[in-house]
Amino acid sequence: MPKLTQDRVLGLVVFAIGLFITFYWASADSETGLVERVRGRSSIGDALAPTVAGTILTLSGFWLCLSAKGERMLSFANLIFLVSLICALGVALGLMRWAGPALVAYATGADYRPLRDTPPWKYAGFMLGGVSMITALIYIVERRWHWSRIVIAVVVTLTLALFYDLPFEDLLLPPNGDV
Amino acid sequence: MDMLDYVWLGVLAVFQGPSLIEIAGFGIPVTLVMVAAGFITGVLVGATPGLAGPMAMAVSLPILISVFGFETEALLPVMGFLIGVMKGATIGGAVPAILFNTPGTPDAVLTTIDGHPMTRAGQSGKALKVAHFASVSGDTISDLVLFVCAPFLAVLVERYLDLPEKTALILFSLAFIAAVVGESVAKGMIAMGLGMLAAFVGTGEDFYPRLTGGASWLAQGFSLTSAVLGVLIVGEIFRSLEDMMRERAETGKIAQMPEAGDSHLPWHERRKLFPFIANSAAIGTLIGALPGIGSTLAATIGYASGRRMHPKRQAIGPEFGKGAPEGVAATEAANSAVSGANLIPVLSLGIPGNAAAVFLILATESIGGFNPGPAVFRIPSDGVNPEMVLAFGVFTAMTCANILNWLIGGRIMRAMSVMIRIPKQVLLPCVLLVTLTAIYVQETSMSALVVTLGFGVLGYLFRRLEISVLPFVIAFILAGNLESTARQAFSATGGDPWFLLSSPLALTFVVCGLGIVLLLGHSKDRRDQNA
């Protein structure tokens, strides 16, 4: 029996996804089928292109199963790193999105939207989110906190905020464009 | 109007365009200023370990669009800047490879083989001069080939390729890229299939946005910027961060490198380098003209070919691998020659061949008024084709960047060696924030940042699973074009399901596409089994 290598597992997963897309999802989640006939004229329907992509995935997944290498490429440590990265970025983006409205609500009791282009509120979310993103990622690599890194993060984020905000009136820093 | 008139109009579009500043009563055209600014930025970025030209292009594009707007007049300054970055980053990439044995890109690995031993022997200045001389020579030769070939190739495409042939050509290009890039053809095909699938989400011709599962946030599909920057840039940042984390865990520190010295490269030594440069430039240009192969293979073949030439000639330094200036020249000339020739498929066929070309297409798509492809070089029976004027304007900007490179590129390159002192673990998180901010100001949506990070995770997984990201990115860009061309071809042939096999040329493209996938797949699989 062939050994279940990582390449082979990847091939099997892609093969299964490809089959699912080709025989179910492409047709079920499109308004028109593979080929449509309207007023006597044939035209390509919306489901054809995803079906082609699904077929390519099915065939290439099958091929990878046959030609798989035995090397281990993705380790448990990689996944741990990925999860820690996603958590750090999730917290940073959360701060970026919600810190401004929360501070405005706490300090003034007002809604954030009318104040989203008014300093200092318009910088609050970006500064907190940006600084936490940079410091958290540096911490993940260095495994230690250092004031110099936090200072660098503040300087870089502030410079970036001023770089986009001061000269360009029509550019909005995150999250001020969609709050 | 004939072709030469368009060449002249292109030159005038650069030199008689709007002026940014005036010096002694003479206005300095904005395109020239942007080429120079892009070039210096490119060298700076290329010389910074962990950064690359596409990152600078990604970050600067929304800023450039904010400054210059969405008018057609914005195209030349914006493209000029991006071209400057592309050329600057090409020479800048040799700096960390030579001085500190830290190649920022895979092709720079070959530069380290002889470049870093030269540094250890106290010849870092000479090695940088050799790299600059070879790089700029290879780049110039490649650009000349581009200027001559792209218009004629485009004219041939327009004359002989109808809708079925164009559909087959796009299919062939996708198959070719999937087959030649990376270690495994099956993985290249997986990347291509996923790229196409991602591009089809939320698009289509019907009222209902397909493949969205009814989710309204997917109704507009994935934005090109989020997908491309996520997979290309954010995925690379994630991988580099993890590599540094492991390096610190295993060795207790992250590599720091010694100081650089200086030395001289006289003209008679440059003359001895030229056969190696010419040989590698020819290899790089040929490889660059084929989409997707990229500079790594060019550098590898250029280096191997130079190594074979070396014993037959009077050498400047030691043998290859022990600090031979010819080794640095062979590698740098080959990988630099790829960048100009890579624009041949972009301008003549609309098919991007590498990451830098992807950003040039992104710029033209964002601004509008210029659709890279064979129609660019169509001469109308009356009136002027503004796209052809722009194309020759781009060629003029490239020539100006080359002149700048010859004149001051070497000095800027050596000055930028100071960038190596910035710790990568501090730099990359800052680059991530800059990239995300650049995406936000363009998309104005927090969900675009989440989507970008999602594609970043995909790019990271691709890299860890040894799947090349280039087939994904190029399939994402070309999928819409492929579908619309196929729809038109199907309708134009009266609903013939065999339209791809209806003409000898279309059939040839399909057979070649299948053939290259099967042949390369077979040979790569056999190589893996023998290894």
mmCIF file with all atom_site columns, N, CA and C in Angstrom, chain B residues 72-115:
data_model
loop_
_atom_site.group_PDB
_atom_site.id
_atom_site.type_symbol
_atom_site.label_atom_id
_atom_site.label_alt_id
_atom_site.label_comp_id
_atom_site.label_asym_id
_atom_site.label_entity_id
_atom_site.label_seq_id
_atom_site.pdbx_PDB_ins_code
_atom_site.Cartn_x
_atom_site.Cartn_y
_atom_site.Cartn_z
_atom_site.occupancy
_atom_site.B_iso_or_equiv
_atom_site.pdbx_formal_charge
_atom_site.auth_seq_id
_atom_site.auth_comp_id
_atom_site.auth_asym_id
_atom_site.auth_atom_id
_atom_site.pdbx_PDB_model_num
ATOM 1   N N  . THR B 1 72  ? -5.698 59.316 -17.982 1.00 0.00 ? 72  THR B N  1
ATOM 2   C CA . THR B 1 72  ? -4.716 58.618 -18.820 1.00 0.00 ? 72  THR B CA 1
ATOM 3   C C  . THR B 1 72  ? -3.331 59.265 -18.696 1.00 0.00 ? 72  THR B C  1
ATOM 4   N N  . GLU B 1 73  ? -3.311 60.602 -18.433 1.00 0.00 ? 73  GLU B N  1
ATOM 5   C CA . GLU B 1 73  ? -2.022 61.303 -18.309 1.00 0.00 ? 73  GLU B CA 1
ATOM 6   C C  . GLU B 1 73  ? -1.211 60.759 -17.119 1.00 0.00 ? 73  GLU B C  1
ATOM 7   N N  . ALA B 1 74  ? -1.911 60.092 -16.184 1.00 0.00 ? 74  ALA B N  1
ATOM 8   C CA . ALA B 1 74  ? -1.206 59.565 -15.003 1.00 0.00 ? 74  ALA B CA 1
ATOM 9   C C  . ALA B 1 74  ? -0.367 58.341 -15.346 1.00 0.00 ? 74  ALA B C  1
ATOM 10  N N  . LEU B 1 75  ? -0.680 57.693 -16.481 1.00 0.00 ? 75  LEU B N  1
ATOM 11  C CA . LEU B 1 75  ? -0.048 56.404 -16.770 1.00 0.00 ? 75  LEU B CA 1
ATOM 12  C C  . LEU B 1 75  ? 1.474  56.492 -16.880 1.00 0.00 ? 75  LEU B C  1
ATOM 13  N N  . LEU B 1 76  ? 1.967  57.496 -17.640 1.00 0.00 ? 76  LEU B N  1
ATOM 14  C CA . LEU B 1 76  ? 3.421  57.536 -17.852 1.00 0.00 ? 76  LEU B CA 1
ATOM 15  C C  . LEU B 1 76  ? 4.202  57.802 -16.569 1.00 0.00 ? 76  LEU B C  1
ATOM 16  N N  . PRO B 1 77  ? 3.798  58.811 -15.755 1.00 0.00 ? 77  PRO B N  1
ATOM 17  C CA . PRO B 1 77  ? 4.542  58.981 -14.490 1.00 0.00 ? 77  PRO B CA 1
ATOM 18  C C  . PRO B 1 77  ? 4.453  57.755 -13.577 1.00 0.00 ? 77  PRO B C  1
ATOM 19  N N  . VAL B 1 78  ? 3.257  57.150 -13.488 1.00 0.00 ? 78  VAL B N  1
ATOM 20  C CA . VAL B 1 78  ? 3.093  55.986 -12.601 1.00 0.00 ? 78  VAL B CA 1
ATOM 21  C C  . VAL B 1 78  ? 3.921  54.807 -13.121 1.00 0.00 ? 78  VAL B C  1
ATOM 22  N N  . MET B 1 79  ? 3.791  54.522 -14.425 1.00 0.00 ? 79  MET B N  1
ATOM 23  C CA . MET B 1 79  ? 4.566  53.412 -15.005 1.00 0.00 ? 79  MET B CA 1
ATOM 24  C C  . MET B 1 79  ? 6.065  53.721 -14.925 1.00 0.00 ? 79  MET B C  1
ATOM 25  N N  . GLY B 1 80  ? 6.429  55.002 -15.112 1.00 0.00 ? 80  GLY B N  1
ATOM 26  C CA . GLY B 1 80  ? 7.837  55.397 -15.028 1.00 0.00 ? 80  GLY B CA 1
ATOM 27  C C  . GLY B 1 80  ? 8.402  55.066 -13.663 1.00 0.00 ? 80  GLY B C  1
ATOM 28  N N  . PHE B 1 81  ? 7.625  55.381 -12.612 1.00 0.00 ? 81  PHE B N  1
ATOM 29  C CA . PHE B 1 81  ? 8.080  55.090 -11.251 1.00 0.00 ? 81  PHE B CA 1
ATOM 30  C C  . PHE B 1 81  ? 8.247  53.586 -11.053 1.00 0.00 ? 81  PHE B C  1
ATOM 31  N N  . LEU B 1 82  ? 7.236  52.828 -11.497 1.00 0.00 ? 82  LEU B N  1
ATOM 32  C CA . LEU B 1 82  ? 7.282  51.370 -11.296 1.00 0.00 ? 82  LEU B CA 1
ATOM 33  C C  . LEU B 1 82  ? 8.450  50.750 -12.068 1.00 0.00 ? 82  LEU B C  1
ATOM 34  N N  . ILE B 1 83  ? 8.692  51.253 -13.279 1.00 0.00 ? 83  ILE B N  1
ATOM 35  C CA . ILE B 1 83  ? 9.821  50.739 -14.070 1.00 0.00 ? 83  ILE B CA 1
ATOM 36  C C  . ILE B 1 83  ? 11.141 51.079 -13.370 1.00 0.00 ? 83  ILE B C  1
ATOM 37  N N  . GLY B 1 84  ? 11.206 52.305 -12.817 1.00 0.00 ? 84  GLY B N  1
ATOM 38  C CA . GLY B 1 84  ? 12.400 52.702 -12.068 1.00 0.00 ? 84  GLY B CA 1
ATOM 39  C C  . GLY B 1 84  ? 12.640 51.759 -10.895 1.00 0.00 ? 84  GLY B C  1
ATOM 40  N N  . VAL B 1 85  ? 11.556 51.423 -10.174 1.00 0.00 ? 85  VAL B N  1
ATOM 41  C CA . VAL B 1 85  ? 11.678 50.495 -9.031  1.00 0.00 ? 85  VAL B CA 1
ATOM 42  C C  . VAL B 1 85  ? 12.184 49.139 -9.514  1.00 0.00 ? 85  VAL B C  1
ATOM 43  N N  . MET B 1 86  ? 11.588 48.662 -10.627 1.00 0.00 ? 86  MET B N  1
ATOM 44  C CA . MET B 1 86  ? 11.946 47.340 -11.170 1.00 0.00 ? 86  MET B CA 1
ATOM 45  C C  . MET B 1 86  ? 13.448 47.292 -11.488 1.00 0.00 ? 86  MET B C  1
ATOM 46  N N  . LYS B 1 87  ? 13.939 48.344 -12.142 1.00 0.00 ? 87  LYS B N  1
ATOM 47  C CA . LYS B 1 87  ? 15.353 48.339 -12.538 1.00 0.00 ? 87  LYS B CA 1
ATOM 48  C C  . LYS B 1 87  ? 16.268 48.558 -11.338 1.00 0.00 ? 87  LYS B C  1
ATOM 49  N N  . GLY B 1 88  ? 15.861 49.457 -10.456 1.00 0.00 ? 88  GLY B N  1
ATOM 50  C CA . GLY B 1 88  ? 16.672 49.729 -9.272  1.00 0.00 ? 88  GLY B CA 1
ATOM 51  C C  . GLY B 1 88  ? 16.787 48.501 -8.385  1.00 0.00 ? 88  GLY B C  1
ATOM 52  N N  . ALA B 1 89  ? 15.652 47.811 -8.190  1.00 0.00 ? 89  ALA B N  1
ATOM 53  C CA . ALA B 1 89  ? 15.656 46.633 -7.303  1.00 0.00 ? 89  ALA B CA 1
ATOM 54  C C  . ALA B 1 89  ? 16.525 45.524 -7.888  1.00 0.00 ? 89  ALA B C  1
ATOM 55  N N  . THR B 1 90  ? 16.596 45.455 -9.226  1.00 0.00 ? 90  THR B N  1
ATOM 56  C CA . THR B 1 90  ? 17.415 44.416 -9.864  1.00 0.00 ? 90  THR B CA 1
ATOM 57  C C  . THR B 1 90  ? 18.882 44.584 -9.487  1.00 0.00 ? 90  THR B C  1
ATOM 58  N N  . ILE B 1 91  ? 19.393 45.829 -9.554  1.00 0.00 ? 91  ILE B N  1
ATOM 59  C CA . ILE B 1 91  ? 20.816 45.989 -9.190  1.00 0.00 ? 91  ILE B CA 1
ATOM 60  C C  . ILE B 1 91  ? 20.989 46.002 -7.673  1.00 0.00 ? 91  ILE B C  1
ATOM 61  N N  . GLY B 1 92  ? 19.993 46.542 -6.967  1.00 0.00 ? 92  GLY B N  1
ATOM 62  C CA . GLY B 1 92  ? 20.099 46.611 -5.505  1.00 0.00 ? 92  GLY B CA 1
ATOM 63  C C  . GLY B 1 92  ? 20.159 45.238 -4.862  1.00 0.00 ? 92  GLY B C  1
ATOM 64  N N  . GLY B 1 93  ? 19.505 44.242 -5.483  1.00 0.00 ? 93  GLY B N  1
ATOM 65  C CA . GLY B 1 93  ? 19.440 42.896 -4.916  1.00 0.00 ? 93  GLY B CA 1
ATOM 66  C C  . GLY B 1 93  ? 20.802 42.245 -4.748  1.00 0.00 ? 93  GLY B C  1
ATOM 67  N N  . ALA B 1 94  ? 21.787 42.726 -5.521  1.00 0.00 ? 94  ALA B N  1
ATOM 68  C CA . ALA B 1 94  ? 23.125 42.122 -5.425  1.00 0.00 ? 94  ALA B CA 1
ATOM 69  C C  . ALA B 1 94  ? 23.860 42.570 -4.160  1.00 0.00 ? 94  ALA B C  1
ATOM 70  N N  . VAL B 1 95  ? 23.435 43.710 -3.581  1.00 0.00 ? 95  VAL B N  1
ATOM 71  C CA . VAL B 1 95  ? 24.185 44.279 -2.452  1.00 0.00 ? 95  VAL B CA 1
ATOM 72  C C  . VAL B 1 95  ? 24.215 43.335 -1.243  1.00 0.00 ? 95  VAL B C  1
ATOM 73  N N  . PRO B 1 96  ? 23.041 42.913 -0.701  1.00 0.00 ? 96  PRO B N  1
ATOM 74  C CA . PRO B 1 96  ? 23.122 42.019 0.467   1.00 0.00 ? 96  PRO B CA 1
ATOM 75  C C  . PRO B 1 96  ? 23.741 40.673 0.121   1.00 0.00 ? 96  PRO B C  1
ATOM 76  N N  . ALA B 1 97  ? 23.530 40.207 -1.129  1.00 0.00 ? 97  ALA B N  1
ATOM 77  C CA . ALA B 1 97  ? 24.092 38.914 -1.530  1.00 0.00 ? 97  ALA B CA 1
ATOM 78  C C  . ALA B 1 97  ? 25.618 38.961 -1.503  1.00 0.00 ? 97  ALA B C  1
ATOM 79  N N  . ILE B 1 98  ? 26.199 40.041 -2.013  1.00 0.00 ? 98  ILE B N  1
ATOM 80  C CA . ILE B 1 98  ? 27.657 40.139 -2.104  1.00 0.00 ? 98  ILE B CA 1
ATOM 81  C C  . ILE B 1 98  ? 28.276 40.481 -0.747  1.00 0.00 ? 98  ILE B C  1
ATOM 82  N N  . LEU B 1 99  ? 27.707 41.478 -0.087  1.00 0.00 ? 99  LEU B N  1
ATOM 83  C CA . LEU B 1 99  ? 28.348 41.963 1.135   1.00 0.00 ? 99  LEU B CA 1
ATOM 84  C C  . LEU B 1 99  ? 28.128 41.035 2.327   1.00 0.00 ? 99  LEU B C  1
ATOM 85  N N  . PHE B 1 100 ? 26.922 40.470 2.407   1.00 0.00 ? 100 PHE B N  1
ATOM 86  C CA . PHE B 1 100 ? 26.589 39.786 3.660   1.00 0.00 ? 100 PHE B CA 1
ATOM 87  C C  . PHE B 1 100 ? 26.108 38.363 3.475   1.00 0.00 ? 100 PHE B C  1
ATOM 88  N N  . ASN B 1 101 ? 26.245 37.846 2.250   1.00 0.00 ? 101 ASN B N  1
ATOM 89  C CA . ASN B 1 101 ? 25.864 36.457 1.980   1.00 0.00 ? 101 ASN B CA 1
ATOM 90  C C  . ASN B 1 101 ? 24.394 36.201 2.334   1.00 0.00 ? 101 ASN B C  1
ATOM 91  N N  . THR B 1 102 ? 23.560 37.251 2.225   1.00 0.00 ? 102 THR B N  1
ATOM 92  C CA . THR B 1 102 ? 22.129 37.090 2.525   1.00 0.00 ? 102 THR B CA 1
ATOM 93  C C  . THR B 1 102 ? 21.338 37.405 1.255   1.00 0.00 ? 102 THR B C  1
ATOM 94  N N  . PRO B 1 103 ? 21.138 36.415 0.403   1.00 0.00 ? 103 PRO B N  1
ATOM 95  C CA . PRO B 1 103 ? 20.408 36.674 -0.830  1.00 0.00 ? 103 PRO B CA 1
ATOM 96  C C  . PRO B 1 103 ? 18.944 36.988 -0.551  1.00 0.00 ? 103 PRO B C  1
ATOM 97  N N  . GLY B 1 104 ? 18.484 38.116 -1.081  1.00 0.00 ? 104 GLY B N  1
ATOM 98  C CA . GLY B 1 104 ? 17.087 38.501 -0.866  1.00 0.00 ? 104 GLY B CA 1
ATOM 99  C C  . GLY B 1 104 ? 16.151 37.733 -1.767  1.00 0.00 ? 104 GLY B C  1
ATOM 100 N N  . THR B 1 105 ? 16.663 37.238 -2.900  1.00 0.00 ? 105 THR B N  1
ATOM 101 C CA . THR B 1 105 ? 15.840 36.501 -3.860  1.00 0.00 ? 105 THR B CA 1
ATOM 102 C C  . THR B 1 105 ? 16.566 35.208 -4.233  1.00 0.00 ? 105 THR B C  1
ATOM 103 N N  . PRO B 1 106 ? 15.835 34.196 -4.769  1.00 0.00 ? 106 PRO B N  1
ATOM 104 C CA . PRO B 1 106 ? 16.501 32.930 -5.089  1.00 0.00 ? 106 PRO B CA 1
ATOM 105 C C  . PRO B 1 106 ? 17.646 33.084 -6.088  1.00 0.00 ? 106 PRO B C  1
ATOM 106 N N  . ASP B 1 107 ? 17.493 33.972 -7.091  1.00 0.00 ? 107 ASP B N  1
ATOM 107 C CA . ASP B 1 107 ? 18.567 34.091 -8.088  1.00 0.00 ? 107 ASP B CA 1
ATOM 108 C C  . ASP B 1 107 ? 19.809 34.752 -7.495  1.00 0.00 ? 107 ASP B C  1
ATOM 109 N N  . ALA B 1 108 ? 19.594 35.543 -6.421  1.00 0.00 ? 108 ALA B N  1
ATOM 110 C CA . ALA B 1 108 ? 20.760 36.172 -5.785  1.00 0.00 ? 108 ALA B CA 1
ATOM 111 C C  . ALA B 1 108 ? 21.608 35.145 -5.032  1.00 0.00 ? 108 ALA B C  1
ATOM 112 N N  . VAL B 1 109 ? 21.062 33.941 -4.818  1.00 0.00 ? 109 VAL B N  1
ATOM 113 C CA . VAL B 1 109 ? 21.847 32.870 -4.181  1.00 0.00 ? 109 VAL B CA 1
ATOM 114 C C  . VAL B 1 109 ? 23.098 32.612 -5.014  1.00 0.00 ? 109 VAL B C  1
ATOM 115 N N  . LEU B 1 110 ? 22.928 32.631 -6.350  1.00 0.00 ? 110 LEU B N  1
ATOM 116 C CA . LEU B 1 110 ? 24.065 32.368 -7.232  1.00 0.00 ? 110 LEU B CA 1
ATOM 117 C C  . LEU B 1 110 ? 25.079 33.507 -7.192  1.00 0.00 ? 110 LEU B C  1
ATOM 118 N N  . THR B 1 111 ? 24.589 34.728 -6.919  1.00 0.00 ? 111 THR B N  1
ATOM 119 C CA . THR B 1 111 ? 25.515 35.857 -6.800  1.00 0.00 ? 111 THR B CA 1
ATOM 120 C C  . THR B 1 111 ? 26.400 35.681 -5.570  1.00 0.00 ? 111 THR B C  1
ATOM 121 N N  . THR B 1 112 ? 25.850 35.066 -4.520  1.00 0.00 ? 112 THR B N  1
ATOM 122 C CA . THR B 1 112 ? 26.643 34.891 -3.293  1.00 0.00 ? 112 THR B CA 1
ATOM 123 C C  . THR B 1 112 ? 27.809 33.928 -3.508  1.00 0.00 ? 112 THR B C  1
ATOM 124 N N  . ILE B 1 113 ? 27.662 32.993 -4.466  1.00 0.00 ? 113 ILE B N  1
ATOM 125 C CA . ILE B 1 113 ? 28.670 31.932 -4.621  1.00 0.00 ? 113 ILE B CA 1
ATOM 126 C C  . ILE B 1 113 ? 30.059 32.525 -4.880  1.00 0.00 ? 113 ILE B C  1
ATOM 127 N N  . ASP B 1 114 ? 30.109 33.558 -5.742  1.00 0.00 ? 114 ASP B N  1
ATOM 128 C CA . ASP B 1 114 ? 31.401 34.204 -5.993  1.00 0.00 ? 114 ASP B CA 1
ATOM 129 C C  . ASP B 1 114 ? 31.489 35.582 -5.361  1.00 0.00 ? 114 ASP B C  1
ATOM 130 N N  . GLY B 1 115 ? 30.314 36.226 -5.188  1.00 0.00 ? 115 GLY B N  1
ATOM 131 C CA . GLY B 1 115 ? 30.312 37.592 -4.664  1.00 0.00 ? 115 GLY B CA 1
ATOM 132 C C  . GLY B 1 115 ? 30.788 37.657 -3.228  1.00 0.00 ? 115 GLY B C  1
#
